[in-house]
């Protein structure tokens, strides 16, 4: 040496290109021939030199010495890091040929070029060159397969989760020429670990589009290309569902499945409970996708109003930008098919909370159908909807809870093809009817017919729940020929029968079921002339056929003829 330094074991190892990672530096042997033809064996533990600075381990060589570096039976990652930083480590300015196989983006032979900073080639560097680790990988059981000088093979186990979670650099093994890195498939995907992996330097790049398939209860099922976002965000389940138009109200979001093909042609099935994300902000349920994933959103077996509202308020709900074709039947003013237009253009604001504002709901549909009738049973409204598989779902809605407690979950957000059925009430509580009349889904006015001895007889429009006295006054009040003590109230009941009541009139009294009852649509108020007995007898003849196959319309025509009014 030009410096005059003595030749030592470490100097000889440097000249030989450095010690390989497969070496056992604690059992190096120095073989020295003797004058008598024998051989001396000196044991050298260079680990002591590296760890404790024990220079006595760096033996001075003499002519004819042989230095033997054995193969380690197992590799200690911490020792490997010490060795890589030692003066007798191989130089890092030469490319090494390795193979990376298993759950990586581009498996196969790879050339790990020397880093400009002089960093040593490690497992993580090789994984980056292979395009990054796929989400289907088990990063706790990575293996480095290494051929030794004697023709054997070492298997080194690497747990990269320790590196990601705890910063344990010892797990990022230093590679050597000819190593094979094997990344196995996970038996089950750990969602929290997947998030850590996606944020790491060994994750695939997020600037490439993903080809996925989204099927089941989404607005537009089929194959999709999930384009990278400008923010660099990883492609997740939520992003794919949004691209497919959002999740339909018929979905069971607690059982979403991601079907994933892994290396070797096998299939992984991951079950996602997306309601956990909506209810508790559990981001681990928003699984990160990989190339070729299939997402299946099943139909709900027992849908509830609360689940529907939570879904409609989420970022994976349909936007509501498209008109809906629905039907409203039963106790509404104008039953039939309707097209619900979105009430306002959907505006997407980054960072804003999801909202059902602008989305079509049951109340909007009932309002378009003219509002409910006063015979409606608002506790048993049904929404009937068909899943993508053609199965009908029925959701029960209790509008009484919406009225008395403000339970917004009862005002379901509708989807394409829904049918709303409003049943007929068996009994109607007058107190409830008064509250119902002021609801937004009640009609603005109802028709009643005031006939006989009033100033302006005929059909008038009044507010729901208007009492009888006000209807008489709206028709101009009694004329001079009227019998003012009593009137007749005729009503078609929900069960199809016609009831007739004699009401004692007192225009000064407030609402009372006995003397001033509230009116319902199509009620008939008959104000008779003085001496009404003869007319009453004739009226009895007309009423008898009701219930014997004689329609209410026929009854009404004949009834009106008594007063000289012709009804077509």
Coordinates of C-alpha atoms in Angstrom, one line a residue:
X1 CA 0.0 0.0 0.0
X2 CA 1.4 3.4 -0.9
X3 CA 0.5 4.6 2.6
X4 CA 2.6 1.9 4.2
X5 CA -0.4 0.3 5.8
X6 CA 0.0 -3.4 6.7
X7 CA -2.0 -6.0 4.6
X8 CA -5.0 -7.2 6.7
X9 CA -8.0 -9.4 6.1
X10 CA -10.3 -6.4 5.5
X11 CA -7.9 -5.1 2.9
X12 CA -7.8 -8.4 1.1
X13 CA -11.6 -8.5 1.1
X14 CA -11.7 -5.0 -0.5
X15 CA -9.4 -6.2 -3.3
X16 CA -11.6 -9.2 -3.9
X17 CA -14.6 -6.9 -4.6
X18 CA -16.1 -6.9 -1.2
X19 CA -18.1 -9.4 0.9
X20 CA -21.5 -10.6 -0.5
X21 CA -24.6 -10.3 1.5
X22 CA -24.8 -14.1 1.8
X23 CA -21.6 -14.2 3.9
X24 CA -21.3 -15.1 7.5
X25 CA -18.7 -12.5 8.6
X26 CA -18.6 -13.8 12.2
X27 CA -17.0 -17.1 11.1
X28 CA -14.4 -16.0 8.5
X29 CA -11.3 -18.3 8.6
X30 CA -7.7 -17.5 7.8
X31 CA -5.8 -20.6 6.6
X32 CA -2.0 -20.3 6.9
X33 CA 0.5 -23.0 5.8
X34 CA 3.3 -23.9 8.3
X35 CA 7.0 -24.6 7.6
X36 CA 6.4 -28.3 8.4
X37 CA 3.7 -28.6 5.7
X38 CA 0.8 -28.3 8.0
X39 CA -1.9 -25.6 8.3
X40 CA -2.9 -23.1 10.9
X41 CA -6.6 -22.0 11.1
X42 CA -7.4 -18.6 12.6
X43 CA -11.0 -17.6 13.3
X44 CA -12.0 -14.0 12.4
X45 CA -15.2 -12.3 13.6
X46 CA -15.4 -9.1 11.5
X47 CA -18.8 -8.4 13.2
X48 CA -16.8 -7.5 16.3
X49 CA -14.8 -5.1 14.2
X50 CA -17.9 -3.4 12.8
X51 CA -19.9 -3.3 16.0
X52 CA -17.2 -2.7 18.7
X53 CA -14.2 -1.5 16.7
X54 CA -12.2 -4.6 17.8
X55 CA -9.2 -4.2 15.4
X56 CA -7.7 -7.4 16.7
X57 CA -10.2 -9.2 14.5
X58 CA -8.6 -7.6 11.4
X59 CA -5.7 -10.0 11.3
X60 CA -2.5 -9.1 9.4
X61 CA -1.8 -11.3 6.5
X62 CA 1.4 -13.0 5.3
X63 CA 2.6 -14.6 2.2
X64 CA 0.5 -17.7 1.2
X65 CA -2.5 -17.0 3.5
X66 CA -6.0 -18.0 2.4
X67 CA -9.1 -16.1 3.6
X68 CA -12.3 -18.2 3.6
X69 CA -15.6 -16.4 3.9
X70 CA -18.4 -19.0 4.7
X71 CA -22.0 -18.8 3.7
X72 CA -24.4 -17.7 6.4
X73 CA -27.0 -20.3 7.4
X74 CA -29.4 -17.4 7.9
X75 CA -29.1 -13.7 7.2
X76 CA -29.4 -11.2 10.0
X77 CA -30.9 -8.0 8.4
X78 CA -29.2 -5.8 11.0
X79 CA -25.8 -7.3 10.2
X80 CA -26.5 -6.9 6.5
X81 CA -27.0 -3.2 7.0
X82 CA -23.7 -3.0 9.0
X83 CA -21.9 -4.9 6.2
X84 CA -23.3 -2.7 3.4
X85 CA -21.9 0.4 5.2
X86 CA -18.5 -1.3 5.8
X87 CA -15.3 -0.5 3.9
X88 CA -15.2 -4.1 2.7
X89 CA -18.7 -4.1 1.2
X90 CA -19.0 -4.5 -2.6
X91 CA -19.0 -1.2 -4.6
X92 CA -22.4 0.1 -5.5
X93 CA -21.5 1.6 -8.9
X94 CA -22.3 -1.6 -10.8
X95 CA -25.8 -2.7 -11.9
X96 CA -27.1 -5.9 -10.5
X97 CA -29.4 -8.4 -12.2
X98 CA -32.3 -9.6 -10.1
X99 CA -35.7 -11.2 -10.7
X100 CA -38.9 -9.8 -9.0
X101 CA -41.9 -12.2 -9.2
X102 CA -45.3 -12.5 -7.6
X103 CA -47.7 -9.7 -6.7
X104 CA -45.9 -6.8 -8.4
X105 CA -47.1 -4.7 -11.4
X106 CA -44.4 -5.9 -13.8
X107 CA -43.0 -9.2 -12.7
X108 CA -39.8 -10.5 -14.3
X109 CA -36.0 -10.0 -14.6
X110 CA -35.0 -6.5 -13.6
X111 CA -31.7 -4.5 -13.7
X112 CA -31.2 -2.4 -10.6
X113 CA -29.0 0.4 -11.8
X114 CA -26.7 2.1 -9.3
X115 CA -28.2 5.1 -7.5
X116 CA -26.6 8.4 -8.2
X117 CA -26.4 9.0 -4.5
X118 CA -24.4 5.8 -4.0
X119 CA -27.3 4.1 -2.1
X120 CA -27.1 0.3 -1.9
X121 CA -29.6 -1.8 -4.0
X122 CA -32.3 -3.0 -1.6
X123 CA -35.6 -5.0 -1.8
X124 CA -37.6 -1.8 -1.9
X125 CA -35.6 -0.4 -4.8
X126 CA -36.1 -3.6 -6.8
X127 CA -39.9 -3.4 -6.1
X128 CA -40.0 0.1 -7.3
X129 CA -38.3 -0.9 -10.6
X130 CA -40.9 -3.7 -11.0
X131 CA -43.7 -1.1 -10.9
X132 CA -44.6 -1.4 -7.3
X133 CA -46.4 -3.9 -5.1
X134 CA -50.0 -4.8 -5.9
X135 CA -52.8 -4.5 -3.4
X136 CA -53.2 -8.3 -3.4
X137 CA -49.7 -8.8 -1.9
X138 CA -48.7 -10.0 1.5
X139 CA -45.9 -7.7 2.4
X140 CA -45.3 -9.5 5.7
X141 CA -44.0 -12.7 3.9
X142 CA -41.7 -11.4 1.1
X143 CA -38.9 -13.7 0.3
X144 CA -35.4 -13.1 -1.1
X145 CA -34.0 -16.3 -2.7
X146 CA -30.3 -16.2 -3.0
X147 CA -27.8 -18.7 -4.6
X148 CA -24.7 -19.3 -2.6
X149 CA -21.1 -20.1 -3.9
X150 CA -21.6 -23.7 -3.1
X151 CA -24.6 -24.1 -5.3
X152 CA -27.1 -24.0 -2.5
X153 CA -29.9 -21.5 -1.9
X154 CA -30.7 -19.2 1.0
X155 CA -34.2 -18.0 1.7
X156 CA -34.4 -14.7 3.5
X157 CA -37.7 -13.6 5.0
X158 CA -38.7 -9.9 4.8
X159 CA -41.5 -8.2 6.6
X160 CA -41.9 -4.8 4.9
X161 CA -44.9 -3.9 7.1
X162 CA -42.3 -3.5 9.9
X163 CA -40.5 -1.0 7.6
X164 CA -43.7 0.9 6.8
X165 CA -45.1 0.8 10.4
X166 CA -42.0 1.2 12.5
X167 CA -39.3 2.4 10.2
X168 CA -37.4 -0.9 10.7
X169 CA -34.7 -0.4 7.9
X170 CA -33.3 -3.9 8.7
X171 CA -36.3 -5.4 6.8
X172 CA -35.2 -3.6 3.6
X173 CA -32.6 -6.2 2.7
X174 CA -29.6 -5.3 0.5
X175 CA -29.6 -7.3 -2.7
X176 CA -26.8 -9.0 -4.5
X177 CA -26.2 -10.2 -8.0
X178 CA -28.7 -12.9 -9.0
X179 CA -31.2 -12.5 -6.2
X180 CA -34.8 -13.3 -6.7
X181 CA -37.5 -11.3 -4.8
X182 CA -40.8 -13.2 -4.4
X183 CA -43.9 -11.3 -3.3
X184 CA -46.6 -13.8 -2.2
X185 CA -50.4 -13.3 -2.5
X186 CA -52.2 -12.4 0.8
X187 CA -54.7 -14.9 2.1
X188 CA -56.8 -12.0 3.2
X189 CA -56.4 -8.3 2.5
X190 CA -55.6 -6.1 5.6
X191 CA -57.4 -2.8 4.7
X192 CA -55.3 -0.8 7.1
X193 CA -52.1 -2.3 5.7
X194 CA -53.3 -1.6 2.2
X195 CA -53.6 2.1 3.0
X196 CA -50.1 2.2 4.4
X197 CA -48.9 0.4 1.3
X198 CA -50.6 2.8 -1.1
X199 CA -48.9 5.8 0.6
X200 CA -45.5 4.2 0.5
X201 CA -42.7 4.5 -2.0
X202 CA -43.2 0.9 -3.1
X203 CA -46.8 1.4 -4.2
X204 CA -47.6 1.4 -8.0
X205 CA -47.7 4.8 -9.6
X206 CA -51.1 6.5 -9.5
X207 CA -50.7 8.2 -12.9
X208 CA -51.9 5.1 -14.9
X209 CA -55.6 4.4 -15.7
X210 CA -57.2 1.3 -14.2
X211 CA -59.5 -1.1 -16.1
X212 CA -62.2 -2.3 -13.7
X213 CA -65.7 -3.8 -14.0
X214 CA -68.6 -2.5 -11.8
X215 CA -71.7 -4.6 -11.7
X216 CA -74.9 -5.1 -9.5
X217 CA -76.8 -2.2 -7.9
X218 CA -75.1 0.8 -9.6
X219 CA -76.7 3.2 -12.0
X220 CA -74.6 2.2 -15.1
X221 CA -73.1 -1.3 -14.6
X222 CA -70.3 -2.4 -16.9
X223 CA -66.5 -2.1 -17.6
X224 CA -64.8 1.2 -16.8
X225 CA -61.5 3.0 -17.1
X226 CA -60.8 4.8 -13.9
X227 CA -58.6 7.7 -14.9
X228 CA -55.9 9.1 -12.6
X229 CA -56.9 12.2 -10.7
X230 CA -54.9 15.4 -10.9
X231 CA -54.4 15.3 -7.2
X232 CA -52.5 12.1 -7.3
X233 CA -55.1 10.3 -5.2
X234 CA -55.0 6.5 -5.3
X235 CA -57.9 4.8 -7.2
X236 CA -60.4 3.5 -4.6
X237 CA -63.7 1.7 -4.5
X238 CA -65.6 5.0 -4.0
X239 CA -64.0 6.5 -7.2
X240 CA -65.1 3.4 -9.2
X241 CA -68.6 3.6 -7.9
X242 CA -68.8 7.3 -8.8
X243 CA -67.6 6.6 -12.3
X244 CA -70.4 3.9 -12.6
X245 CA -73.0 6.6 -11.8
X246 CA -73.4 5.9 -8.1
X247 CA -75.0 3.2 -6.0
X248 CA -78.7 2.6 -6.4
X249 CA -81.1 2.8 -3.4
X250 CA -81.6 -1.0 -3.8
X251 CA -78.0 -1.8 -2.8
X252 CA -76.7 -3.6 0.2
X253 CA -73.6 -1.5 1.0
X254 CA -72.6 -3.7 3.9
X255 CA -71.7 -6.6 1.5
X256 CA -69.9 -5.0 -1.5
X257 CA -67.4 -7.5 -3.0
X258 CA -64.2 -6.8 -4.8
X259 CA -63.2 -9.8 -6.9
X260 CA -59.5 -9.8 -7.7
X261 CA -57.4 -12.0 -9.9
X262 CA -54.0 -12.7 -8.4
X263 CA -50.8 -14.2 -9.8
X264 CA -51.2 -17.8 -10.7
X265 CA -54.8 -17.4 -11.9
X266 CA -56.4 -17.6 -8.5
X267 CA -59.2 -15.3 -7.3
X268 CA -59.4 -13.2 -4.2
X269 CA -62.8 -12.0 -2.9
X270 CA -62.7 -9.0 -0.5
X271 CA -65.9 -8.1 1.4
X272 CA -66.4 -4.4 2.1
X273 CA -68.8 -2.8 4.6
X274 CA -69.2 0.6 3.1
X275 CA -71.7 1.6 5.8
X276 CA -68.8 1.6 8.2
X277 CA -67.2 4.3 6.1
X278 CA -70.4 6.4 6.1
X279 CA -71.2 6.0 9.8
X280 CA -67.8 6.0 11.4
X281 CA -65.5 7.4 8.7
X282 CA -63.6 4.1 8.6
X283 CA -61.4 4.8 5.6
X284 CA -60.1 1.2 5.6
X285 CA -63.4 0.2 3.9
X286 CA -62.6 2.4 0.9
X287 CA -60.4 -0.4 -0.6
X288 CA -57.7 0.7 -3.0
X289 CA -58.2 -0.9 -6.4
X290 CA -55.8 -2.6 -8.7
X291 CA -55.8 -3.4 -12.4
X292 CA -58.5 -5.8 -13.5
X293 CA -60.7 -5.7 -10.3
X294 CA -64.4 -6.5 -10.5
X295 CA -66.7 -4.7 -8.0
X296 CA -70.1 -6.4 -7.2
X297 CA -72.7 -4.4 -5.4
X298 CA -75.5 -6.8 -4.2
X299 CA -79.2 -6.0 -3.7
X300 CA -80.4 -5.4 -0.2
X301 CA -82.6 -8.2 1.3
X302 CA -84.3 -5.9 3.9
X303 CA -83.8 -2.2 2.9
X304 CA -84.7 0.4 5.5
X305 CA -85.5 4.1 5.2
X306 CA -82.6 5.1 7.4
X307 CA -80.1 3.2 5.2
X308 CA -81.6 4.8 2.1
X309 CA -81.1 8.3 3.5
X310 CA -77.5 7.6 4.6
X311 CA -76.7 6.3 1.1
X312 CA -78.5 9.2 -0.7
X313 CA -76.4 11.7 1.3
X314 CA -73.1 10.0 0.5
X315 CA -70.6 10.8 -2.2
X316 CA -71.3 7.5 -3.9
X317 CA -75.0 8.3 -4.5
X318 CA -76.3 9.1 -8.0
X319 CA -76.0 12.8 -8.7
X320 CA -79.7 13.4 -9.4
X321 CA -78.9 15.3 -12.6
X322 CA -81.2 13.0 -14.7
X323 CA -85.1 13.1 -14.7
X324 CA -86.8 10.1 -13.0
X325 CA -89.7 8.1 -14.4
X326 CA -91.9 7.1 -11.4
X327 CA -95.5 6.2 -10.7
X328 CA -97.8 7.4 -7.8
X329 CA -100.9 5.3 -7.0
X330 CA -103.5 5.0 -4.3
X331 CA -104.8 7.9 -2.2
X332 CA -103.4 10.8 -4.2
X333 CA -105.4 13.5 -6.1
X334 CA -104.0 12.5 -9.6
X335 CA -102.6 9.0 -9.6
X336 CA -100.5 8.0 -12.6
X337 CA -97.0 8.1 -14.1
X338 CA -94.8 11.1 -13.7
X339 CA -91.4 12.5 -14.7
X340 CA -89.5 14.1 -11.8
X341 CA -87.1 16.7 -12.9
X342 CA -84.1 17.5 -10.7
X343 CA -85.0 20.6 -8.7
X344 CA -81.6 22.2 -9.2
X345 CA -78.4 21.5 -11.1
X346 CA -76.1 19.3 -9.0
X347 CA -73.1 21.3 -7.9
X348 CA -69.9 19.5 -6.8
X349 CA -67.8 21.5 -4.3
X350 CA -64.5 20.0 -3.3
X351 CA -64.6 19.3 0.5
X352 CA -68.3 19.9 0.8
X353 CA -70.5 17.5 2.8
X354 CA -72.9 15.4 0.7
X355 CA -76.5 16.5 0.7
X356 CA -79.9 15.3 -0.5
X357 CA -80.7 18.8 -1.7
X358 CA -82.1 18.7 -5.2
X359 CA -82.7 15.0 -5.2
X360 CA -86.2 13.7 -5.9
X361 CA -88.0 12.4 -2.8
X362 CA -91.4 10.9 -2.0
X363 CA -92.9 14.2 -0.9
X364 CA -91.9 15.8 -4.2
X365 CA -93.6 12.9 -6.1
X366 CA -96.8 13.2 -4.0
X367 CA -96.9 16.9 -4.5
X368 CA -96.7 16.5 -8.3
X369 CA -99.5 14.0 -8.1
X370 CA -101.7 16.7 -6.5
X371 CA -101.1 15.7 -2.9
X372 CA -102.6 13.0 -0.8
X373 CA -106.4 12.6 -0.2
X374 CA -107.8 12.9 3.3
X375 CA -108.5 9.2 3.1
X376 CA -104.8 8.3 2.9
X377 CA -103.1 6.1 5.5
X378 CA -99.8 8.0 5.7
X379 CA -98.4 5.4 8.2
X380 CA -98.2 2.7 5.6
X381 CA -97.0 4.3 2.4
X382 CA -95.0 1.9 0.3
X383 CA -92.2 2.5 -2.2
X384 CA -91.8 -0.4 -4.6
X385 CA -88.6 -0.6 -6.6
X386 CA -87.0 -3.2 -8.8
X387 CA -83.4 -4.3 -8.5
X388 CA -81.0 -4.8 -11.4
X389 CA -81.8 -8.5 -11.2
X390 CA -85.6 -7.9 -11.6
X391 CA -86.5 -8.6 -7.9
X392 CA -89.1 -6.2 -6.4
X393 CA -88.2 -4.5 -3.1
X394 CA -90.8 -2.9 -0.8
X395 CA -89.9 -0.2 1.6
X396 CA -92.4 1.0 4.3
X397 CA -92.6 4.7 4.9
X398 CA -94.3 6.3 7.9
X399 CA -95.1 9.9 7.0
X400 CA -96.7 10.4 10.4
X401 CA -93.2 10.2 11.9
X402 CA -92.0 12.8 9.4
X403 CA -94.9 15.1 10.5
X404 CA -94.7 14.8 14.3
X405 CA -90.9 14.2 14.9
X406 CA -89.3 15.5 11.7
X407 CA -87.8 12.1 10.9
X408 CA -86.2 12.9 7.5
X409 CA -85.3 9.2 6.9
X410 CA -89.0 8.7 6.1
X411 CA -88.8 11.0 3.1
X412 CA -87.0 8.5 0.9
X413 CA -84.9 9.6 -2.0
X414 CA -86.4 8.0 -5.2
X415 CA -84.6 6.2 -8.0
X416 CA -85.5 5.4 -11.6
X417 CA -88.7 3.3 -12.0
X418 CA -90.0 3.6 -8.4
X419 CA -93.7 3.2 -7.7
X420 CA -95.2 5.0 -4.6
X421 CA -98.4 3.5 -3.2
X422 CA -100.5 5.4 -0.7
X423 CA -103.1 3.1 0.9
X424 CA -106.5 3.9 2.1
X425 CA -107.0 4.4 5.9
X426 CA -109.4 2.2 7.6
X427 CA -110.3 4.9 10.2
X428 CA -109.5 8.6 10.1
X429 CA -108.8 10.5 13.3
X430 CA -110.2 14.0 13.0
X431 CA -107.3 15.4 15.1
X432 CA -104.8 13.7 12.8
X433 CA -106.6 14.9 9.8
X434 CA -106.2 18.5 10.9
X435 CA -102.4 18.1 11.2
X436 CA -102.3 16.3 7.9
X437 CA -104.1 19.0 6.0
X438 CA -101.3 21.5 6.7
X439 CA -98.5 19.1 5.5
X440 CA -96.6 20.0 2.4
X441 CA -97.7 16.8 0.7
X442 CA -101.4 17.6 1.1
X443 CA -103.2 19.3 -1.7
X444 CA -103.6 23.1 -1.6
X445 CA -107.3 22.8 -2.0
X446 CA -110.1 20.2 -2.1
X447 CA -113.4 20.3 -4.0
X448 CA -116.8 20.1 -2.1
X449 CA -120.3 20.6 -3.5
X450 CA -122.7 22.9 -1.8
X451 CA -126.2 22.4 -3.3
X452 CA -129.6 23.7 -2.5
X453 CA -130.6 26.9 -0.8
X454 CA -127.4 28.9 -0.8
X455 CA -126.5 32.1 -2.7
X456 CA -123.9 30.5 -5.0
X457 CA -124.6 26.7 -5.2
X458 CA -122.1 24.4 -6.9
X459 CA -118.6 23.0 -6.5
X460 CA -116.2 25.2 -4.5
X461 CA -112.5 24.8 -3.7
X462 CA -111.5 25.1 -0.1
X463 CA -108.4 24.3 2.0
X464 CA -108.1 20.8 3.3
X465 CA -109.7 20.4 6.8
X466 CA -112.0 23.4 6.3
X467 CA -115.1 23.1 8.6
X468 CA -118.6 22.9 7.2
X469 CA -119.6 26.4 8.3
X470 CA -116.9 28.0 6.3
X471 CA -117.9 26.0 3.2
X472 CA -121.5 27.3 3.5
X473 CA -120.2 30.9 3.9
X474 CA -117.9 30.4 0.9
X475 CA -121.0 29.5 -1.1
X476 CA -122.5 32.9 -0.2
X477 CA -124.4 31.7 2.9
X478 CA -128.0 30.7 3.3
X479 CA -130.6 32.3 1.0
X480 CA -134.0 33.4 2.1
X481 CA -135.7 30.0 1.3
X482 CA -133.1 28.0 3.3
X483 CA -133.8 25.8 6.3
X484 CA -131.0 27.2 8.5
X485 CA -131.3 24.9 11.5
X486 CA -129.9 21.7 9.8
X487 CA -128.1 20.6 6.7
X488 CA -127.3 17.2 5.2
X489 CA -123.7 16.1 4.8
X490 CA -123.2 13.3 2.2
X491 CA -119.8 11.5 2.1
X492 CA -118.2 8.7 0.1
X493 CA -116.3 6.6 2.7
X494 CA -112.9 4.8 2.0
X495 CA -114.7 1.4 2.1
X496 CA -117.0 2.5 -0.8
X497 CA -120.2 3.2 1.2
X498 CA -122.0 6.5 1.3
X499 CA -122.8 8.1 4.7
X500 CA -125.5 10.7 5.4
X501 CA -125.5 12.9 8.4
X502 CA -127.9 15.6 9.6
X503 CA -125.8 18.4 11.1
X504 CA -127.3 21.0 13.4
X505 CA -125.9 24.3 12.2
X506 CA -124.6 27.0 14.4
X507 CA -122.5 29.5 12.4
X508 CA -121.1 31.0 15.5
X509 CA -119.5 27.8 16.8
X510 CA -115.9 26.6 16.2
X511 CA -114.9 23.3 14.6
X512 CA -116.8 20.4 16.1
X513 CA -117.4 16.9 14.8
X514 CA -121.0 17.1 15.9
X515 CA -122.0 20.7 14.8
X516 CA -119.2 21.9 12.5
X517 CA -117.2 18.9 11.1
X518 CA -114.2 19.3 8.9
X519 CA -114.8 18.4 5.3
X520 CA -113.1 15.9 2.9
X521 CA -112.7 16.0 -0.9
X522 CA -116.0 15.6 -2.8
X523 CA -118.2 16.0 0.3
X524 CA -121.8 17.2 -0.6
X525 CA -123.5 19.7 1.6
X526 CA -127.3 19.8 1.0
X527 CA -129.1 22.9 2.2
X528 CA -132.9 22.2 2.1
X529 CA -135.9 24.4 1.8
X530 CA -138.2 24.9 4.7
X531 CA -140.6 22.0 4.7
X532 CA -137.9 19.5 3.6
X533 CA -139.7 16.4 4.6
X534 CA -141.0 15.7 1.1
X535 CA -137.6 16.1 -0.4
X536 CA -136.2 13.8 2.4
X537 CA -138.5 11.0 1.4
X538 CA -137.5 11.3 -2.2
X539 CA -133.9 11.3 -1.1
X540 CA -134.4 8.0 0.7
X541 CA -135.6 6.4 -2.5
X542 CA -132.4 7.5 -4.2
X543 CA -130.1 6.3 -1.5
X544 CA -131.6 2.8 -1.2
X545 CA -129.8 1.4 -4.3
X546 CA -126.4 2.4 -2.9
X547 CA -124.6 -0.7 -1.9
X548 CA -126.7 -2.9 -4.3
X549 CA -124.5 -2.4 -7.3
X550 CA -125.6 1.2 -7.9
X551 CA -122.6 3.5 -8.4
X552 CA -122.0 6.6 -6.4
X553 CA -121.9 8.5 -9.7
X554 CA -125.4 7.3 -10.5
X555 CA -126.6 8.3 -7.1
X556 CA -125.1 11.8 -7.4
X557 CA -126.7 12.3 -10.8
X558 CA -130.2 11.4 -9.5
X559 CA -129.6 13.4 -6.3
X560 CA -128.7 16.6 -8.2
X561 CA -131.8 16.2 -10.5
X562 CA -133.9 16.8 -7.4
X563 CA -132.7 20.3 -7.5
X564 CA -133.0 20.8 -11.2
X565 CA -129.3 20.3 -11.8
X566 CA -128.4 18.1 -14.7
X567 CA -125.1 16.2 -14.4
X568 CA -123.6 14.6 -17.5

